[in-house]
Amino acid sequence: MGVHQTKKTVQDLDIINQLILGDTSNEKSGIYILPVFTCKVEIAAALFGLKYTFEQLGLHYSNANEKENGQLFFGVKQPKDCEDSVFNQNILKICHHFQITSKCLVSIQDDDADIKLDVNEEASQTTVKVKDAAEWLMTLFWEKFQNESLETFAITPANEYVAVAEPQTNMGRMARKLKADQIVKELDLTQINLPNGTT
């Protein structure tokens, strides 16, 4: 595979590996990677309403300063008690409603990672070893979001200029919950029952 093994690329691969592997060690797990260009607060509220945990990543170009908006991506993790079909259906409803036309699903089972890509209505699927998944994602998914001048980019945890902030007050948390409940109902999303301590 023609991925440059520069220091930046190694850092990018580390961040992607942390995202797709998380706490799991050879267990069955799933994660959707979604570019979020608009409606980021509403999408985050929908995920909150479903009790789906997600990471926020930024894709930044080499000549951009820290305050310039990079491209925001959500890495949405499938809850352990959520069936594949329910997780997929909910994410696809969110994508349809918020007009997210590109997405990537990484399903991990034992040592294999099944990668399903749908980037600008171009679909593809491949199965690779988990240890090779990050490199495949760099080549097959992340590089699709390069800008027109094909500048070098870095994948980082999203900074405060790009990320959706966690509400800091009780009113903010209540507003998020109300918005989440409204979106979950409006999109007819299927919620899973989790213990109360997970919100």
Protein backbone atom coordinates (compact mmCIF):
# COMPACT_ATOMS: atom_id res chain seq x y z
CA MET A 1 0.00 0.00 0.00
CA GLY A 2 1.38 3.42 -0.89
CA VAL A 3 0.97 5.21 2.42
CA HIS A 4 3.96 7.36 3.36
CA GLN A 5 5.37 6.29 6.72
CA THR A 6 6.23 9.79 7.93
CA LYS A 7 6.01 10.81 11.57
CA LYS A 8 2.65 12.49 10.88
CA THR A 9 1.30 9.38 9.17
CA VAL A 10 2.35 7.23 12.12
CA GLN A 11 0.52 9.65 14.45
CA ASP A 12 -2.54 9.52 12.18
CA LEU A 13 -2.46 5.71 12.22
CA ASP A 14 -2.19 5.72 16.03
CA ILE A 15 -5.26 7.96 16.33
CA ILE A 16 -7.24 5.79 13.90
CA ASN A 17 -6.18 2.63 15.74
CA GLN A 18 -7.31 4.15 19.06
CA LEU A 19 -10.65 5.01 17.47
CA ILE A 20 -11.37 1.61 15.93
CA LEU A 21 -9.88 -0.55 18.66
CA GLY A 22 -10.79 1.48 21.74
CA ASP A 23 -11.05 -0.77 24.79
CA THR A 24 -11.77 -3.91 22.82
CA SER A 25 -9.28 -6.69 22.39
CA ASN A 26 -10.37 -9.09 19.67
CA GLU A 27 -14.04 -8.76 20.56
CA LYS A 28 -16.90 -8.12 18.18
CA SER A 29 -17.41 -4.39 17.75
CA GLY A 30 -18.59 -1.84 15.23
CA ILE A 31 -17.85 1.80 14.55
CA TYR A 32 -19.15 4.27 12.00
CA ILE A 33 -16.92 7.13 10.85
CA LEU A 34 -18.99 10.05 9.56
CA PRO A 35 -17.88 13.40 8.13
CA VAL A 36 -19.93 16.10 9.84
CA PHE A 37 -20.00 19.28 7.75
CA THR A 38 -23.30 20.77 8.98
CA CYS A 39 -25.75 20.28 11.85
CA LYS A 40 -23.02 18.96 14.16
CA VAL A 41 -24.90 19.92 17.34
CA GLU A 42 -28.09 18.20 16.15
CA ILE A 43 -26.21 15.05 15.08
CA ALA A 44 -24.40 14.96 18.44
CA ALA A 45 -27.78 15.37 20.20
CA ALA A 46 -29.22 12.42 18.24
CA LEU A 47 -26.25 10.25 19.23
CA PHE A 48 -26.60 11.40 22.84
CA GLY A 49 -30.30 10.52 22.75
CA LEU A 50 -29.41 7.02 21.55
CA LYS A 51 -26.70 6.73 24.23
CA TYR A 52 -24.08 6.10 21.52
CA THR A 53 -20.58 7.16 22.52
CA PHE A 54 -18.57 8.92 19.85
CA GLU A 55 -15.12 10.40 19.34
CA GLN A 56 -14.63 13.69 17.54
CA LEU A 57 -11.73 13.85 15.09
CA GLY A 58 -10.49 16.70 12.96
CA LEU A 59 -8.80 16.54 9.59
CA HIS A 60 -6.47 19.54 9.25
CA TYR A 61 -4.25 20.60 6.36
CA SER A 62 -0.56 21.37 6.69
CA ASN A 63 -0.85 25.09 5.92
CA ALA A 64 -3.87 25.76 8.19
CA ASN A 65 -3.43 27.38 11.56
CA GLU A 66 -5.02 25.85 14.65
CA LYS A 67 -8.02 28.19 14.66
CA GLU A 68 -9.01 27.42 11.08
CA ASN A 69 -11.86 25.00 10.88
CA GLY A 70 -10.76 21.56 9.90
CA GLN A 71 -13.18 18.92 8.78
CA LEU A 72 -15.01 17.29 11.68
CA PHE A 73 -15.62 13.54 11.83
CA PHE A 74 -17.58 11.55 14.39
CA GLY A 75 -16.44 8.02 15.22
CA VAL A 76 -19.66 6.46 16.53
CA LYS A 77 -19.20 3.31 18.60
CA GLN A 78 -21.76 0.52 18.66
CA PRO A 79 -22.92 -0.17 22.23
CA LYS A 80 -22.30 -3.73 23.40
CA ASP A 81 -26.02 -4.39 23.97
CA CYS A 82 -27.13 -3.02 20.59
CA GLU A 83 -27.80 -5.41 17.72
CA ASP A 84 -25.95 -4.76 14.45
CA SER A 85 -29.20 -4.23 12.54
CA VAL A 86 -30.50 -1.63 15.03
CA PHE A 87 -27.17 0.23 15.12
CA ASN A 88 -26.91 0.28 11.31
CA GLN A 89 -30.53 1.33 10.84
CA ASN A 90 -30.22 4.22 13.33
CA ILE A 91 -26.99 5.52 11.80
CA LEU A 92 -28.39 5.28 8.27
CA LYS A 93 -31.52 7.22 9.33
CA ILE A 94 -29.31 9.93 10.84
CA CYS A 95 -27.18 10.04 7.67
CA HIS A 96 -30.26 10.30 5.47
CA HIS A 97 -31.91 13.02 7.57
CA PHE A 98 -28.77 15.16 7.85
CA GLN A 99 -27.68 14.45 4.25
CA ILE A 100 -24.41 12.75 5.16
CA THR A 101 -23.45 11.13 1.86
CA SER A 102 -20.15 9.56 2.95
CA LYS A 103 -19.66 7.04 5.70
CA CYS A 104 -17.45 4.17 6.75
CA LEU A 105 -18.42 1.16 8.87
CA VAL A 106 -15.67 -0.88 10.49
CA SER A 107 -16.90 -4.17 11.96
CA ILE A 108 -14.35 -6.10 14.00
CA GLN A 109 -14.71 -9.80 14.70
CA ASP A 110 -11.73 -11.59 16.26
CA ASP A 111 -8.69 -10.63 14.12
CA ASP A 112 -10.63 -9.43 11.07
CA ALA A 113 -11.94 -5.96 10.23
CA ASP A 114 -14.70 -5.71 7.64
CA ILE A 115 -14.58 -2.20 6.14
CA LYS A 116 -17.60 -0.90 4.24
CA LEU A 117 -17.16 2.46 2.54
CA ASP A 118 -19.72 4.68 0.92
CA VAL A 119 -17.97 7.85 -0.20
CA ASN A 120 -19.90 10.22 -2.46
CA GLU A 121 -22.16 7.36 -3.60
CA GLU A 122 -19.19 5.10 -4.43
CA ALA A 123 -19.54 1.91 -2.40
CA SER A 124 -16.82 -0.63 -1.67
CA GLN A 125 -16.10 -3.33 0.87
CA THR A 126 -12.99 -5.17 1.97
CA THR A 127 -11.90 -7.42 4.82
CA VAL A 128 -8.44 -6.99 6.30
CA LYS A 129 -6.62 -7.99 9.46
CA VAL A 130 -7.38 -5.65 12.37
CA LYS A 131 -3.71 -4.64 12.56
CA ASP A 132 -3.90 -3.36 8.96
CA ALA A 133 -7.27 -1.59 9.24
CA ALA A 134 -5.92 1.89 10.08
CA GLU A 135 -3.63 1.92 7.04
CA TRP A 136 -6.49 0.80 4.79
CA LEU A 137 -8.71 3.54 6.20
CA MET A 138 -6.02 6.17 5.54
CA THR A 139 -5.84 5.11 1.90
CA LEU A 140 -9.46 4.22 1.14
CA PHE A 141 -11.40 6.67 3.31
CA TRP A 142 -9.49 9.61 4.78
CA GLU A 143 -7.65 10.49 1.56
CA LYS A 144 -11.04 10.99 -0.16
CA PHE A 145 -11.39 14.17 1.90
CA GLN A 146 -8.18 15.83 0.73
CA ASN A 147 -8.61 19.33 -0.57
CA GLU A 148 -8.19 20.19 -4.25
CA SER A 149 -4.51 21.08 -3.91
CA LEU A 150 -3.84 17.66 -2.28
CA GLU A 151 -2.10 19.21 0.71
CA THR A 152 -0.70 17.01 3.42
CA PHE A 153 -3.25 16.50 6.17
CA ALA A 154 -3.22 15.33 9.75
CA ILE A 155 -5.90 13.56 11.74
CA THR A 156 -6.17 14.81 15.31
CA PRO A 157 -8.64 14.76 18.15
CA ALA A 158 -10.99 17.63 17.28
CA ASN A 159 -9.98 20.92 18.88
CA GLU A 160 -12.30 23.42 20.56
CA TYR A 161 -12.74 25.35 17.30
CA VAL A 162 -14.26 22.35 15.51
CA ALA A 163 -15.69 20.00 18.15
CA VAL A 164 -19.16 19.98 19.67
CA ALA A 165 -18.69 21.15 23.25
CA GLU A 166 -20.13 19.28 26.20
CA PRO A 167 -22.82 21.39 27.98
CA GLN A 168 -21.34 23.08 31.06
CA THR A 169 -24.52 23.94 32.96
CA ASN A 170 -27.61 22.07 34.11
CA MET A 171 -29.70 24.20 31.71
CA GLY A 172 -27.37 23.27 28.87
CA ARG A 173 -27.64 19.57 29.72
CA MET A 174 -31.43 19.84 29.94
CA ALA A 175 -31.58 21.62 26.57
CA ARG A 176 -29.41 18.89 25.02
CA LYS A 177 -31.66 16.17 26.44
CA LEU A 178 -34.81 17.89 25.12
CA LYS A 179 -33.21 18.31 21.69
CA ALA A 180 -32.03 14.68 21.75
CA ASP A 181 -35.50 13.39 22.66
CA GLN A 182 -37.06 15.50 19.90
CA ILE A 183 -34.63 14.23 17.22
CA VAL A 184 -34.91 10.58 18.32
CA LYS A 185 -38.70 10.82 18.10
CA GLU A 186 -38.70 12.79 14.81
CA LEU A 187 -36.37 10.29 13.10
CA ASP A 188 -38.11 7.28 14.67
CA LEU A 189 -34.81 5.96 16.01
CA THR A 190 -34.69 2.76 18.05
CA GLN A 191 -33.30 3.28 21.54
CA ILE A 192 -31.66 0.56 23.57
CA ASN A 193 -32.19 0.21 27.29
CA LEU A 194 -28.99 0.90 29.16
CA PRO A 195 -28.47 1.30 32.90
CA ASN A 196 -29.16 4.85 34.12
CA GLY A 197 -25.51 5.62 34.88
CA THR A 198 -24.52 5.77 31.19
CA THR A 199 -25.95 9.15 30.16
